[in-house]
XYZ file of C-alpha atoms in Angstrom:
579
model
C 10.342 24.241 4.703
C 10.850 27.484 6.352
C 7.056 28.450 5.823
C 5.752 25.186 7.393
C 4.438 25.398 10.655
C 6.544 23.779 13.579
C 4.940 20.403 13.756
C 4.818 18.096 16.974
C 6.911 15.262 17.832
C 6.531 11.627 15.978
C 5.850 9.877 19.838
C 2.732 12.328 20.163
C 1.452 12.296 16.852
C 1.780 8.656 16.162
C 0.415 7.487 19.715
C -2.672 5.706 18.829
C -6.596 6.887 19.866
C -7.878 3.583 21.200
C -9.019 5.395 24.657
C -11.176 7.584 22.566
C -13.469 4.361 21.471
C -14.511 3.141 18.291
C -15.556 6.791 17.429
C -13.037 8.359 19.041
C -15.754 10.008 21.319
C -13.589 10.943 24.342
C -11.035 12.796 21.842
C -13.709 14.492 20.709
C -14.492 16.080 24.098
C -11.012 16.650 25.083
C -10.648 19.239 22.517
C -13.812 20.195 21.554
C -13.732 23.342 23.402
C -10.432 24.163 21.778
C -11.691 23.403 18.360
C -14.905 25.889 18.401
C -12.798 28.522 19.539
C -10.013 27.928 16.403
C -10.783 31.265 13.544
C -11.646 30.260 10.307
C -9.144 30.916 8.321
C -9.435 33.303 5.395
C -9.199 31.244 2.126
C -8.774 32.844 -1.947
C -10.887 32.551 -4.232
C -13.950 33.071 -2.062
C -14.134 29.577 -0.653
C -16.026 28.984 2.342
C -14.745 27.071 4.949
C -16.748 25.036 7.490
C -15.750 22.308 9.940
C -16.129 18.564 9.405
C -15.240 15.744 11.448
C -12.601 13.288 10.089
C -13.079 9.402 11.398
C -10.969 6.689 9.609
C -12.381 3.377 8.474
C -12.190 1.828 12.460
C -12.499 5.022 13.899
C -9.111 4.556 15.305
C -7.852 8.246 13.975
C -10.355 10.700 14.824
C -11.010 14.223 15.506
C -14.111 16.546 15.957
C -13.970 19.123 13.167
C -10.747 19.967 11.191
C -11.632 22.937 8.737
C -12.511 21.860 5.540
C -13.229 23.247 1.748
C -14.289 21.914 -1.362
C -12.171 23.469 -4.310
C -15.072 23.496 -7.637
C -11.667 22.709 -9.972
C -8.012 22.425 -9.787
C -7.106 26.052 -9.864
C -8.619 26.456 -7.158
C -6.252 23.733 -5.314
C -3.098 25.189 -6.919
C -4.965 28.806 -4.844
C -4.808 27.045 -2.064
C -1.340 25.915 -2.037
C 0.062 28.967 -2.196
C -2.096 30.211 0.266
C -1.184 27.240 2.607
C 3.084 27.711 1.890
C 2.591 31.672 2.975
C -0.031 30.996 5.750
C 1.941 28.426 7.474
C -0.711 25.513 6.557
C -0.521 22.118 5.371
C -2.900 20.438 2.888
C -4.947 17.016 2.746
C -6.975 15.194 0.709
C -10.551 14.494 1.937
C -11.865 11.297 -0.026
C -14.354 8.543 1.844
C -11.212 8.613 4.732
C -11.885 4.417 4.156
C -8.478 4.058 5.257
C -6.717 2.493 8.641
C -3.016 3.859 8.285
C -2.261 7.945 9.012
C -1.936 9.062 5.679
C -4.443 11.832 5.629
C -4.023 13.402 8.878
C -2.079 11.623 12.276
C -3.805 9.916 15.567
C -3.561 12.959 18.092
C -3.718 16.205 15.408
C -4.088 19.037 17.666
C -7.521 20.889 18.236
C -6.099 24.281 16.451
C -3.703 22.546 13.694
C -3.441 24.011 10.848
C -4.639 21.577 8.256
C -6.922 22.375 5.735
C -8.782 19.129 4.456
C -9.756 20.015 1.022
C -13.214 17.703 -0.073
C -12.854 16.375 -3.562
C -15.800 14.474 -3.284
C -18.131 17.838 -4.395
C -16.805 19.013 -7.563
C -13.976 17.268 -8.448
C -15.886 14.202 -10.171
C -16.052 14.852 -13.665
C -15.482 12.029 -16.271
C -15.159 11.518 -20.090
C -13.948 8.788 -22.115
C -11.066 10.041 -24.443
C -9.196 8.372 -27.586
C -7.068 5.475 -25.895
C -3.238 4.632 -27.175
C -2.837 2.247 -29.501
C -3.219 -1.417 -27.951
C -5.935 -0.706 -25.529
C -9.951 -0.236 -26.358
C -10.476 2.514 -23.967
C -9.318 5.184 -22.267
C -11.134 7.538 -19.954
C -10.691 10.774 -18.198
C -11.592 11.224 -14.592
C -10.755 14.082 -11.944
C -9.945 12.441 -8.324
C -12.881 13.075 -6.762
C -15.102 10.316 -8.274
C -15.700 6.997 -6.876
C -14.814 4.084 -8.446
C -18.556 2.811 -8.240
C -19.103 5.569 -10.591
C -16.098 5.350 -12.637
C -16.383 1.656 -13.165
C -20.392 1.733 -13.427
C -19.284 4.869 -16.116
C -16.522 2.584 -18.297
C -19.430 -0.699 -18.699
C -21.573 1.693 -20.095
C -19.209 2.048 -22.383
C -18.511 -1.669 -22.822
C -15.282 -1.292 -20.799
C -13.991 -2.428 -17.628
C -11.367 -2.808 -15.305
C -9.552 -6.478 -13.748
C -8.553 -5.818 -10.739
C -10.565 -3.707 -7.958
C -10.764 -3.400 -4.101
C -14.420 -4.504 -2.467
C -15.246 -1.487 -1.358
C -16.871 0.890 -4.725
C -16.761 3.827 -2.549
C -13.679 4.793 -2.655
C -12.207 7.447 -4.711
C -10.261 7.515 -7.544
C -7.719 10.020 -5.564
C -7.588 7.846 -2.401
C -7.100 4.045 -4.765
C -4.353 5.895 -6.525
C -2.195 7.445 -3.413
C -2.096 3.991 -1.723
C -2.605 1.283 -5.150
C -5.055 0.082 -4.610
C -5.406 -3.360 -5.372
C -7.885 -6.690 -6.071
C -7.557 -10.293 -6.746
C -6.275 -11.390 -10.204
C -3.635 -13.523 -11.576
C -3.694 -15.389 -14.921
C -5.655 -18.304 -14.827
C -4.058 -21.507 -16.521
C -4.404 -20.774 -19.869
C -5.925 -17.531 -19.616
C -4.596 -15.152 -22.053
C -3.059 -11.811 -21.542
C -6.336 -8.786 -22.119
C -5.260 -5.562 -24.062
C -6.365 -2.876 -21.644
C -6.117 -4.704 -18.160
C -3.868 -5.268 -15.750
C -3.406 -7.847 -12.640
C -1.825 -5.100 -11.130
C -2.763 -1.757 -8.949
C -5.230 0.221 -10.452
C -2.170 2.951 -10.168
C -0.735 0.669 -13.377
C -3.606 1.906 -15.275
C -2.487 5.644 -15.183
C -1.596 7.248 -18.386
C -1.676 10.619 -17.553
C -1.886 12.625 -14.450
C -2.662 16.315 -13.585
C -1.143 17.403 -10.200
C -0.778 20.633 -8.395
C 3.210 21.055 -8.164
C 5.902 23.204 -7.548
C 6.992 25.755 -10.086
C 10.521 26.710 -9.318
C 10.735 29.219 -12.137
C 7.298 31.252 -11.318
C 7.575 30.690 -7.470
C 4.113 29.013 -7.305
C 2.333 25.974 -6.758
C 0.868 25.612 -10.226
C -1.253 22.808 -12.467
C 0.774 20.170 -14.352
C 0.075 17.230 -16.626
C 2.753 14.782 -16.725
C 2.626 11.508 -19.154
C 3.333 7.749 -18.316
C 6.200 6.842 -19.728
C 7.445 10.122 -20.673
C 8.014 12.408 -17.213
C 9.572 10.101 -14.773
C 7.064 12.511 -12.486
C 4.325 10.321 -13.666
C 5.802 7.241 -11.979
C 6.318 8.799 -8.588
C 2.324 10.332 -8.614
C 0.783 7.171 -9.959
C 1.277 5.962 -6.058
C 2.077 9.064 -3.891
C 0.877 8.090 -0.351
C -0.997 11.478 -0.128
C 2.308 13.223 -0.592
C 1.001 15.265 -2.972
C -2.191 16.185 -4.362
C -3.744 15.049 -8.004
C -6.706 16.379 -9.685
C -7.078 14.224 -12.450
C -6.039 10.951 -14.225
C -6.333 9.175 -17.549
C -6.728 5.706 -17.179
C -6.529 2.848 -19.608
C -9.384 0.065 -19.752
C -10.198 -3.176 -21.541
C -13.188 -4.695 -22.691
C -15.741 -5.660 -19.934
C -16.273 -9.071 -19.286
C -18.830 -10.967 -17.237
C -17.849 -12.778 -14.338
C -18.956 -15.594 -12.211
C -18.663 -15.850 -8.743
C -18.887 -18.912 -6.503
C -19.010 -19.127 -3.075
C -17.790 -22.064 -0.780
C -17.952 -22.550 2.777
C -17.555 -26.492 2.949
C -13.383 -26.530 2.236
C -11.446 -26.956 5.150
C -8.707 -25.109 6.085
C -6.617 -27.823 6.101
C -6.770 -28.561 2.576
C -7.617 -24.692 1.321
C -3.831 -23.617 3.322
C -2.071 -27.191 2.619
C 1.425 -27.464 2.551
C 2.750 -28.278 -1.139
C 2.633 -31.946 -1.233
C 0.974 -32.686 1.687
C -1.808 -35.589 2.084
C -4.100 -32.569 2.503
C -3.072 -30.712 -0.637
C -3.266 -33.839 -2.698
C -7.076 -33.577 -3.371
C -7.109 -30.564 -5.793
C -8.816 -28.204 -3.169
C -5.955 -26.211 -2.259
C -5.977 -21.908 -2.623
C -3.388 -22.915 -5.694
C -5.730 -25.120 -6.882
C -8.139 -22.455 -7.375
C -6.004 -19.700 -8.771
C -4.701 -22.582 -11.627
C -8.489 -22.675 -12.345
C -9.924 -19.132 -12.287
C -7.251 -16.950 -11.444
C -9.526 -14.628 -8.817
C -9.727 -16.166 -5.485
C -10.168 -14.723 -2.289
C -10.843 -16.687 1.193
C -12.101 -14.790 4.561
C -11.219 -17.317 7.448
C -12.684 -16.271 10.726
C -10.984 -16.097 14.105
C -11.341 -19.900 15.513
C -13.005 -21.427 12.593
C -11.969 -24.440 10.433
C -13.504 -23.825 7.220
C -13.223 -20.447 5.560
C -15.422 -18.087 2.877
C -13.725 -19.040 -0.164
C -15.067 -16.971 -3.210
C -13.832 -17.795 -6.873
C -14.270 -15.476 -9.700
C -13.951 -16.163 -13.205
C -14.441 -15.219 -16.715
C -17.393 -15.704 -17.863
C -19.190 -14.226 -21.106
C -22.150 -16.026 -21.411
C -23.915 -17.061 -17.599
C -23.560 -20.372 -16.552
C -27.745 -22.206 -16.246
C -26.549 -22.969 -12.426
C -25.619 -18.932 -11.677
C -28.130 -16.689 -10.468
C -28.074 -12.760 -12.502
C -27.074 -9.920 -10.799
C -28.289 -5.876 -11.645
C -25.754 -4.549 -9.266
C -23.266 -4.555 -7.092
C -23.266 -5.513 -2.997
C -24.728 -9.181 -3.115
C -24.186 -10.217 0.007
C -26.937 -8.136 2.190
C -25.800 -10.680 5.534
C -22.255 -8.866 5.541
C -23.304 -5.785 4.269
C -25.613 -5.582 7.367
C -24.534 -6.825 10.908
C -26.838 -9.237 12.107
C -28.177 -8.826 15.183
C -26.924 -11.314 17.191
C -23.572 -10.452 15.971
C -23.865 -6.814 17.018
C -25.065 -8.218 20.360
C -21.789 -10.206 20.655
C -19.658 -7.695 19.766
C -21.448 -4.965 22.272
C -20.524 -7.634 25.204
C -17.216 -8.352 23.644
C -16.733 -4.656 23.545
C -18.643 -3.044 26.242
C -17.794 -5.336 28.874
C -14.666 -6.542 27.866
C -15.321 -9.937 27.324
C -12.794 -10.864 24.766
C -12.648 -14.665 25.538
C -15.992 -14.606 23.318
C -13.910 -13.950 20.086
C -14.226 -17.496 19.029
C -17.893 -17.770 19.513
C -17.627 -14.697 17.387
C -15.451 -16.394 14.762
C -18.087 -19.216 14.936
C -21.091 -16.851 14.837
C -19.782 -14.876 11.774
C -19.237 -18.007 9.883
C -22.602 -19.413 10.574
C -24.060 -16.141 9.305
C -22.137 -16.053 6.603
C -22.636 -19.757 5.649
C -26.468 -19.193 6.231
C -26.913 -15.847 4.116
C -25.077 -17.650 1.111
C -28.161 -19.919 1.106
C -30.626 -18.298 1.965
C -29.985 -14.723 -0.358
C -28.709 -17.521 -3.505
C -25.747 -15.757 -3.571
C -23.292 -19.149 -3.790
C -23.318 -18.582 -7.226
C -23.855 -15.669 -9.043
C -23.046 -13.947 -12.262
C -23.157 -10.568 -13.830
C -20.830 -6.882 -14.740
C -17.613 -7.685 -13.298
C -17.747 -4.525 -11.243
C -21.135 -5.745 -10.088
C -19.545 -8.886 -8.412
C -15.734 -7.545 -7.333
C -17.382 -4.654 -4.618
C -19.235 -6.103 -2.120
C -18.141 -4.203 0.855
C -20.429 -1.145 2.399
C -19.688 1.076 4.747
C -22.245 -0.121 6.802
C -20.290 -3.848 7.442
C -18.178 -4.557 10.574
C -16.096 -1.682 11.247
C -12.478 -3.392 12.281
C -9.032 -2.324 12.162
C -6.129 -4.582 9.578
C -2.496 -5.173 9.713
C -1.799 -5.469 5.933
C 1.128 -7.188 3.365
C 2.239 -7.695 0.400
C 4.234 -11.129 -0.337
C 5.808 -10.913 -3.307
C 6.723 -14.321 -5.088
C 6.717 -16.757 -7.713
C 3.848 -17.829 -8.840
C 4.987 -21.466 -7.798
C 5.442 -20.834 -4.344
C 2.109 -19.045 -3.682
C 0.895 -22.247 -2.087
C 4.206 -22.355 -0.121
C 3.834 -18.773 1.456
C 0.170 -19.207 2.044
C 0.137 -22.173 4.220
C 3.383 -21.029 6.344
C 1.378 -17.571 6.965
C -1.606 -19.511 7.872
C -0.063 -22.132 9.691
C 2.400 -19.391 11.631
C -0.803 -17.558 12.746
C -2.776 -20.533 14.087
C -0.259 -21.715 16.201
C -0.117 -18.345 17.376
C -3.703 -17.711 17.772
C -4.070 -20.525 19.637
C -1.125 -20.273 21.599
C -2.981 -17.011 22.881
C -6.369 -18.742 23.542
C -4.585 -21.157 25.806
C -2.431 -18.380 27.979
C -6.289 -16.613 28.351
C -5.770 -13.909 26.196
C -7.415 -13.096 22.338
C -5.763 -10.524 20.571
C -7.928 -11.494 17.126
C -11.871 -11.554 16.886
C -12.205 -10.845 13.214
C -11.208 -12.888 10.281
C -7.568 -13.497 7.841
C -8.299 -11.947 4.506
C -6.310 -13.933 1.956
C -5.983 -12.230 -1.754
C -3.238 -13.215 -4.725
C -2.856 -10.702 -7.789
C -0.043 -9.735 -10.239
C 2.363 -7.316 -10.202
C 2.895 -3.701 -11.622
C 4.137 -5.030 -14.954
C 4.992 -2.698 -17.874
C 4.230 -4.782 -20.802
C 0.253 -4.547 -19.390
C 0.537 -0.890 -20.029
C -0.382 0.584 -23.653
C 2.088 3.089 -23.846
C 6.000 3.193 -24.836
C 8.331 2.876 -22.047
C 6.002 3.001 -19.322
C 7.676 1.984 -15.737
C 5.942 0.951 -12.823
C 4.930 3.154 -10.423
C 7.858 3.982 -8.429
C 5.801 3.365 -4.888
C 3.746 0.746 -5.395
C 3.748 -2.101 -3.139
C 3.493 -4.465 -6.320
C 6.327 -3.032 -7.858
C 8.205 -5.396 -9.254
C 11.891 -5.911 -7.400
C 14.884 -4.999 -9.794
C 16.657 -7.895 -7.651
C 14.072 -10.451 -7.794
C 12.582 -10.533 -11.137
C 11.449 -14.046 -10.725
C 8.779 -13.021 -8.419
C 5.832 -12.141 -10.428
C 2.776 -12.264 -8.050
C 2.064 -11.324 -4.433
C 0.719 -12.239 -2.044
C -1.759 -10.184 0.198
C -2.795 -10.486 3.312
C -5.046 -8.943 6.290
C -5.537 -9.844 9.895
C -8.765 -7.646 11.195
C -10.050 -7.624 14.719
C -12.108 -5.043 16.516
C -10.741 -1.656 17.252
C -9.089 -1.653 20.962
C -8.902 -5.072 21.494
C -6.267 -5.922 23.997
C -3.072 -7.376 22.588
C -3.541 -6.938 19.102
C -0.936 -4.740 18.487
C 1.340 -7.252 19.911
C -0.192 -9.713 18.387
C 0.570 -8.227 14.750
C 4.041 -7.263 15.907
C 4.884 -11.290 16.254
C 3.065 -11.580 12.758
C 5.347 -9.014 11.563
C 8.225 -10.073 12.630
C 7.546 -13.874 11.513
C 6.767 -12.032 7.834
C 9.821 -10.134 7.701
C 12.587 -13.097 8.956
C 10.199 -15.275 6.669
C 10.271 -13.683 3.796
C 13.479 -11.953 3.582
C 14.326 -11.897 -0.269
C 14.587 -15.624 -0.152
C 11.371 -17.326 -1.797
C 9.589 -14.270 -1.262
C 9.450 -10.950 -0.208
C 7.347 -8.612 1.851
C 5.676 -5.193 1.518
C 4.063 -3.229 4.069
C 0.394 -2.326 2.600
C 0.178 1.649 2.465
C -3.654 2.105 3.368
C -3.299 -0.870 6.751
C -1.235 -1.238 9.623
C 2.695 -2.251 10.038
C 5.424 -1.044 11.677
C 4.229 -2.197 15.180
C 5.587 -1.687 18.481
C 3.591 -3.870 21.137
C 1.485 -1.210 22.123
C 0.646 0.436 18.760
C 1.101 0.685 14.552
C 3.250 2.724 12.664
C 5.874 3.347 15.665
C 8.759 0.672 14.646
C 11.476 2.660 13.782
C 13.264 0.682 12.155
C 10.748 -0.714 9.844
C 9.917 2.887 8.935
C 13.335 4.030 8.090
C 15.392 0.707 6.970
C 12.907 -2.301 6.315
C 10.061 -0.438 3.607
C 12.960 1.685 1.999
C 15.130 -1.677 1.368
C 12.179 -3.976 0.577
C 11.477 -1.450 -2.652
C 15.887 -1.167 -3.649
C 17.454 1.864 -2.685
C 17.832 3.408 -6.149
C 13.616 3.276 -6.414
C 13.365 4.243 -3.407
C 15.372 7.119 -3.063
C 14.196 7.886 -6.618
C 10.404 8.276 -5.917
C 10.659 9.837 -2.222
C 12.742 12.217 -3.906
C 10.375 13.092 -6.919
C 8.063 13.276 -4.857
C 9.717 16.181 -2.413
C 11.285 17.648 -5.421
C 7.250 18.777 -6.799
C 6.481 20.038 -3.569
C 9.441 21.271 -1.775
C 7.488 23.522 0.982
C 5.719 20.510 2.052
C 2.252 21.854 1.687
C 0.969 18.423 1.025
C 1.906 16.170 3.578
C 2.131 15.849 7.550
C 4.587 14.799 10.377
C 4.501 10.727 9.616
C 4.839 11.153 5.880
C 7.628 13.637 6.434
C 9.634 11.131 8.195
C 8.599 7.979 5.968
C 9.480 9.608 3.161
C 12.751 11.666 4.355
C 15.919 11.634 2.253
């Protein structure tokens, strides 16, 4: 990496920008100065630079004005690589930046770094449906750019949809596929198997990529197209953590289906997280219970409250007389919106650091959220499935997320769920009663299935070689996973020691055992007690082993093997992903 600029050390660039605020705003003073007086650098192919500040999903990784491009194709990417190896720069994608972990660019990038963020949101958004392999109704054509609002909104025109999806629709297709991105879905009892769909990633849907690689025999960075289940390439790009850069996918899809989705506030905790044969879990309301009977569930339990947000989704091609019709997506205006009184709450909680109010928050969010159901008759709705699976804006609560994968049998997803739960009660409240509240936003509880082959319609397709649903070549038994999400607001005092002792309980709890757990790319892990992504040895032993060494070592090194100069990537990726 001769041509790669000297690059600072992992302490500096990892150390977190909670003094700078929810918007980072005292970062952006410190180096403003610096940043104004940076030269725009000269870029091929007549593109125009112009500065543009980056801020992450919680604001937590910020900074002022990073020089920025939009390339109108990807030519003009491959340009820009080979600008970037002789110049000394490094390259990142620019999608929505809806993303908490340092993927894109690191907590403290210097004023004058030289990192070009390259905006595929522009140009890079074309899309076309294309003749699908045999065994699935649709196929489409997409470059990275495009936002999966638009993609999905695209493929039910088209009569053709997608299972699984995150809430959010404005993501990009680039930014879902670097980090697989995930939703809700397992098989519902009974439920049968849906030529074109997967419970998986969205990155299982890949059938072809295009990506801007290495060419060892030209000496340039050059366009490539590599095919699922032919270049083993393919499997190492279909989840690449922003360690390289792709311009364009093919993507299998499957009929669209309706779906109905009912909300429930009234289920208490106590059941919903029951202990397998329990008294509690014996009156059919457990999370289990639900996934038997629709296979979608998610539940959003907030900090201090007994009874969580439990939504159930489920096929449904015809709309039930009790569901109300939807025409589009984001149905729940009270969370896409802060109330009032809960932006009030969260100023003082904020502002004048009065953290013992997180469980009035946790009770004030629920009440909202258990009045807006009623009063916007959204307990029950039906419509496009992509109309009901996003429901997030960017305008909602802006909170930073630990995030895991627990991989397991499908029979022990009650099991895992109520020891999580039940770990992170006793420590929440264990907290509350030494004075201190680490967590004022909600548990985010999600099951889906795995990367599985057999849901993909070409031969000899493997699963993405990255993915945090991978399945485990040791552990084939475990055929689901668990997800889950602790959020609280950005800079709240001991919640990075807070997540450390949920990490910690995760990893000696699910050790290989009766389940196993994944860090989630796009959220936080690896925590010290004073910040994310600093645990050494959760970077460099834990997230290698908890994939096998031979996939591990297999995909980092793909991956370094199309872009040997390191033009795509930055100091925390270079050490995640080192040999």
């Amino acid at each position: 990496m001769a041509n790669t600029p000297e690059l600072p050390s992992r302490r500096g660039v990892l150390r977190t920008a909670a003094a700078a605020g929810a918007f980072g705003l005292t970062a952006h003073t410190a180096i403003g100065r610096a940043v104004a007086a940076t030269p725009a650098p000269d870029l091929p192919g007549g593109l125009i630079p112009y500065r543009l500040p980056y801020l992450n999903w919680a604001g937590e990784i910020a900074h002022p004005g990073l020089w920025t491009c939009a390339p109108r194709d990807g030519q003009q990417v491959a340009d820009l690589a080979n600008w970037a190896r002789a110049a000394g720069w490094r390259l990142r994608a620019r999608g929505k930046a809806h993303t908490w972990s340092p993927l894109t660019i690191t907590p403290g990038t210097a004023a004058d770094a030289p990192v070009l963020l390259l905006d595929t949101t522009k140009h890079l958004t074309a899309m076309a449906l294309v003749p699908p392999p045999a065994g699935a109704p649709g196929a489409v054509r997409a470059q990275t750019g495009v936002t999966l609002e638009e993609l999905l909104g695209y493929l039910a025109g088209h009569g053709l949809g997608v299972t699984n999806t995150p809430a959010p629709g404005e993501l990009t297709l680039g930014g879902t596929l670097a980090i697989d991105a995930h939703g809700t879905s397992v098989p519902a009892a009974g439920e049968a198997a849906r030529p074109g769909h997967t419970y998986g990633s969205l990155s299982n849907l890949v059938l072809e990529l295009t990506a801007v690689v290495w060419d060892e025999a030209n000496g340039r960075y050059a366009l490539r197209t590599f095919t699922r289940g032919t270049d083993p390439e393919c499997d190492a790009l279909a989840t690449h953590l922003g360690r390289a850069f792709v311009v364009e996918a093919v993507l299998q899809a499957g009929e669209e289906t309706p779906l109905r989705c009912v909300s429930r506030v009234d289920v208490p905790a106590d059941e919903l997280f029951a202990a397998p044969g329990s008294p509690e879990a014996a009156g059919g309301r457990t999370f289990a219970d639900y996934l038997d009977a629709a296979g979608r569930v998610e539940t959003i339990w907030f900090a201090f409250t007994d009874k969580p947000w439990l939504k159930v989704w489920s096929l449904s091609p015809e709309r039930p007389a009790t569901s109300r019709p939807v025409l589009g997506p984001y149905n729940y205006p009270f969370s896409d919106l802060v109330p009032t009184p809960v932006s009030r709450l969260v100023g003082r909680l904020t502002a004048e650091a009065a953290w013992y109010l997180a469980p009035q928050l946790g009770a004030l969010q629920y009440t909202v959220a258990a009045t807006g159901l009623t009063t916007s008759l959204a307990t029950d709705l039906w419509g496009a499935s992509h109309h009901l699976t996003f429901y997030l804006r960017p305008t909602t609560l802006r909170e930073t997320a630990n995030g895991y994968a627990i991989l397991t049998r499908r029979a022990d997803v009650q099991r895992v769920i109520s020891e999580f739960a039940g770990f992170y009660r006793e420590r929440l409240e264990a907290w509350a009663d030494a004075g201190r509240y680490p967590v004022n936003g909600q548990v985010e509880i999600r099951v889906g299935g795995l990367d599985q082959p057999a849901e993909v319609a070409v031969p000899g397709a493997r699963p993405p070689l990255l993915s945090v649903v991978r399945p485990h070549p040791d552990h084939p038994e475990f055929d689901c996973a668990v997800w889950v999400d602790v959020l609280t607001l950005p800079g709240t005092p001991g919640a990075a020691e807070f997540y450390r002792e949920l990490e910690r309980f995760c990893l000696d709890t699910y050790d290989g055992g009766h389940a196993l757990v994944r860090v989630e790319w796009s959220k936080g892990w690896g925590y010290t007690d004073a910040e994310a992504w600093a645990d050494q040895e959760v970077i460099g032993e834990v997230v290698p082993a908890s994939y096998g060494a031979g996939e591990w070592a297999e995909g980092t090194g793909l991956l370094r093997g199309l872009d040997p100069h390191g033009v795509f990537g930055n100091a925390f990726l270079d050490e995640l992903l080192a040999p």
